[in-house]
Short mmCIF file of C-alpha atoms in Angstrom, two decimals:
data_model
loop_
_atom_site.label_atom_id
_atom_site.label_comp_id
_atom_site.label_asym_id
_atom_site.label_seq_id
_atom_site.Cartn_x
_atom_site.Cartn_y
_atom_site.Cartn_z
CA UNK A 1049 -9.70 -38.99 -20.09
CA UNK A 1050 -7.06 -39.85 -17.55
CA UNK A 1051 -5.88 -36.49 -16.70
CA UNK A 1052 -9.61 -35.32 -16.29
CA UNK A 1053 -9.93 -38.42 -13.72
CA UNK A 1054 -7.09 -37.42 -12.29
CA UNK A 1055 -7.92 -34.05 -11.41
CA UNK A 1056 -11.54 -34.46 -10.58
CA UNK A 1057 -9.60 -37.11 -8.17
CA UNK A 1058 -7.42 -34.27 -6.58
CA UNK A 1059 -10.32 -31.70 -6.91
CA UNK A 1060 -12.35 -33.95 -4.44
CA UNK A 1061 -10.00 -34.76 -2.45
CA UNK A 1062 -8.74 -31.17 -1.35
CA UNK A 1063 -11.95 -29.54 -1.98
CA UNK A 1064 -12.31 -28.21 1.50
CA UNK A 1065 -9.00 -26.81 1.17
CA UNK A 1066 -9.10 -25.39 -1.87
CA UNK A 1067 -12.40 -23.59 -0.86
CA UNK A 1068 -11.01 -22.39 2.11
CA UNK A 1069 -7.87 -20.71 -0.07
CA UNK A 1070 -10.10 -19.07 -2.65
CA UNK A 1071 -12.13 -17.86 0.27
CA UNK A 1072 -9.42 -16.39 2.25
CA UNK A 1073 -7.93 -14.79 -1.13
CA UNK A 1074 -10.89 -12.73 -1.68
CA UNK A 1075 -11.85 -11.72 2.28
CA UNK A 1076 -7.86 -10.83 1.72
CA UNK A 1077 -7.45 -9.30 -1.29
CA UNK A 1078 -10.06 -9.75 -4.25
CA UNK A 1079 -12.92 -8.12 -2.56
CA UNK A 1080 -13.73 -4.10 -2.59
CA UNK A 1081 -13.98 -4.61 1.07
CA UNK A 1082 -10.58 -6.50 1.57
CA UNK A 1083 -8.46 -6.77 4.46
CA UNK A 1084 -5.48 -5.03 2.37
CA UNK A 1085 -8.42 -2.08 1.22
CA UNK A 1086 -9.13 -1.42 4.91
CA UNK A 1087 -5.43 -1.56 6.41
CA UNK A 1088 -4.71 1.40 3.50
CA UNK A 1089 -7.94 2.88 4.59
CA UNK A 1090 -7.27 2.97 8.15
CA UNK A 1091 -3.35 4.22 7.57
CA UNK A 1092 -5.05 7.14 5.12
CA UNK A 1093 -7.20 8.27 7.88
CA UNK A 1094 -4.72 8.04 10.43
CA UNK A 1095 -2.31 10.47 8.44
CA UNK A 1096 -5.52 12.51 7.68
CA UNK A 1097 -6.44 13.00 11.10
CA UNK A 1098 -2.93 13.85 11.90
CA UNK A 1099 -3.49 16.57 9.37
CA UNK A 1100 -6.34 17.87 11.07
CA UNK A 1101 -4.82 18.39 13.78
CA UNK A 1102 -2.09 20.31 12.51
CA UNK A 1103 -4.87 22.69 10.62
CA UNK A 1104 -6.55 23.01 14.28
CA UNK A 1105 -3.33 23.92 15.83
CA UNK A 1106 -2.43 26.81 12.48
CA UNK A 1107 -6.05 28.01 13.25
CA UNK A 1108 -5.64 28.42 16.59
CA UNK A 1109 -2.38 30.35 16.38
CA UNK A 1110 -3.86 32.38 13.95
CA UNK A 1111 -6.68 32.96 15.52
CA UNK A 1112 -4.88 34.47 18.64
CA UNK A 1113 -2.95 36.36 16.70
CA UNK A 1114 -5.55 38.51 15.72
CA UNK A 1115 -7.11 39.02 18.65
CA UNK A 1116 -3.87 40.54 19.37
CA UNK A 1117 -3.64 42.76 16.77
CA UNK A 1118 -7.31 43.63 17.75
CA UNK A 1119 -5.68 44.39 21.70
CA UNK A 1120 -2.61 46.16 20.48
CA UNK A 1121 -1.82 48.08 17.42
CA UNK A 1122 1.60 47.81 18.36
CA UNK A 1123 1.66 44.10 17.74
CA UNK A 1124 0.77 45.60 14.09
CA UNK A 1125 4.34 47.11 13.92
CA UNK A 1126 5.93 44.02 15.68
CA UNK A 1127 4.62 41.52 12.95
CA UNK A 1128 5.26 43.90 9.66
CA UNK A 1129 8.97 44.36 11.52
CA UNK A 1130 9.46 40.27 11.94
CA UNK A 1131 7.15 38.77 8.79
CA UNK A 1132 7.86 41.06 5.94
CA UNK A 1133 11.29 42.69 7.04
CA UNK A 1134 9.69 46.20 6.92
CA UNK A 1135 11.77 48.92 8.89
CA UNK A 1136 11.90 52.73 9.63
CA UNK A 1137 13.92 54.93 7.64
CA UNK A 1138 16.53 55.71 9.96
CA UNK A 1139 16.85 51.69 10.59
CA UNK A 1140 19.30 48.82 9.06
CA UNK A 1141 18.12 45.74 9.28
CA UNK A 1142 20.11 43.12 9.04
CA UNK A 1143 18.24 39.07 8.72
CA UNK A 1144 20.53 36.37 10.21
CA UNK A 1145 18.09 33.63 9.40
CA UNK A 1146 19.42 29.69 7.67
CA UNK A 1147 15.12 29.91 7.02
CA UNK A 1148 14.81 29.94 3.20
CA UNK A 1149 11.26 31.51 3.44
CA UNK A 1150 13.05 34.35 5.25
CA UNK A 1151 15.49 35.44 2.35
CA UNK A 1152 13.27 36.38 -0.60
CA UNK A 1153 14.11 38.18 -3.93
CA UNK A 1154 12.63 41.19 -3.14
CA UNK A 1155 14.56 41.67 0.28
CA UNK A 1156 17.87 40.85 -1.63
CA UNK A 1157 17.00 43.29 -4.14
CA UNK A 1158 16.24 46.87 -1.89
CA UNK A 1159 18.95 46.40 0.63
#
């Protein structure tokens, strides 16, 4: 019976504090709508709006390049030369490139 005196004792005396604790560890942590949850959620949108932009700025270079292609048909011939190595018959080519998306199986393997 002591020890239950004793802590109802220490319970009452801090219970302010101790109400205050719990109540900061779940606006903190315990809660689906934490401080923690929405410091990840904020850094997850931040990266994903970084990604957006990226796509945006792909899109748009894609974009112009086919309106190029559209303008020019020799642009055709300028992109199947640099993108897929193609060449004329009378033509070497030879790829001085550290890119490892440039040097592909298939390049190795007809030259």
């Amino acid at each position: 019976m002591e020890k239950a005196s004793l802590i109802y004792a220490i319970l009452s005396k801090y219970k302010y504090l101790i109400t205050i604790v719990i109540g900061l560890f779940v606006v903190c942590f315990a809660d689906s709508n934490s401080f923690y949850r929405r410091m990840v959620l904020h850094y997850e949108i931040m990266e994903l709006k970084s990604e957006i932009e990226y796509y945006n700025n792909v899109y748009k270079n894609d974009q112009k390049q086919l309106r190029d292609l559209d303008r020019d048909p020799r642009n055709i011939e300028r992109i199947a030369r640099e993108r897929y190595f193609m060449k004329a018959d009378d033509e070497d080519i030879y790829v001085l490139s550290s890119d490892p998306r440039s040097s592909t199986p298939e390049m190795t393997a007809t030259e």
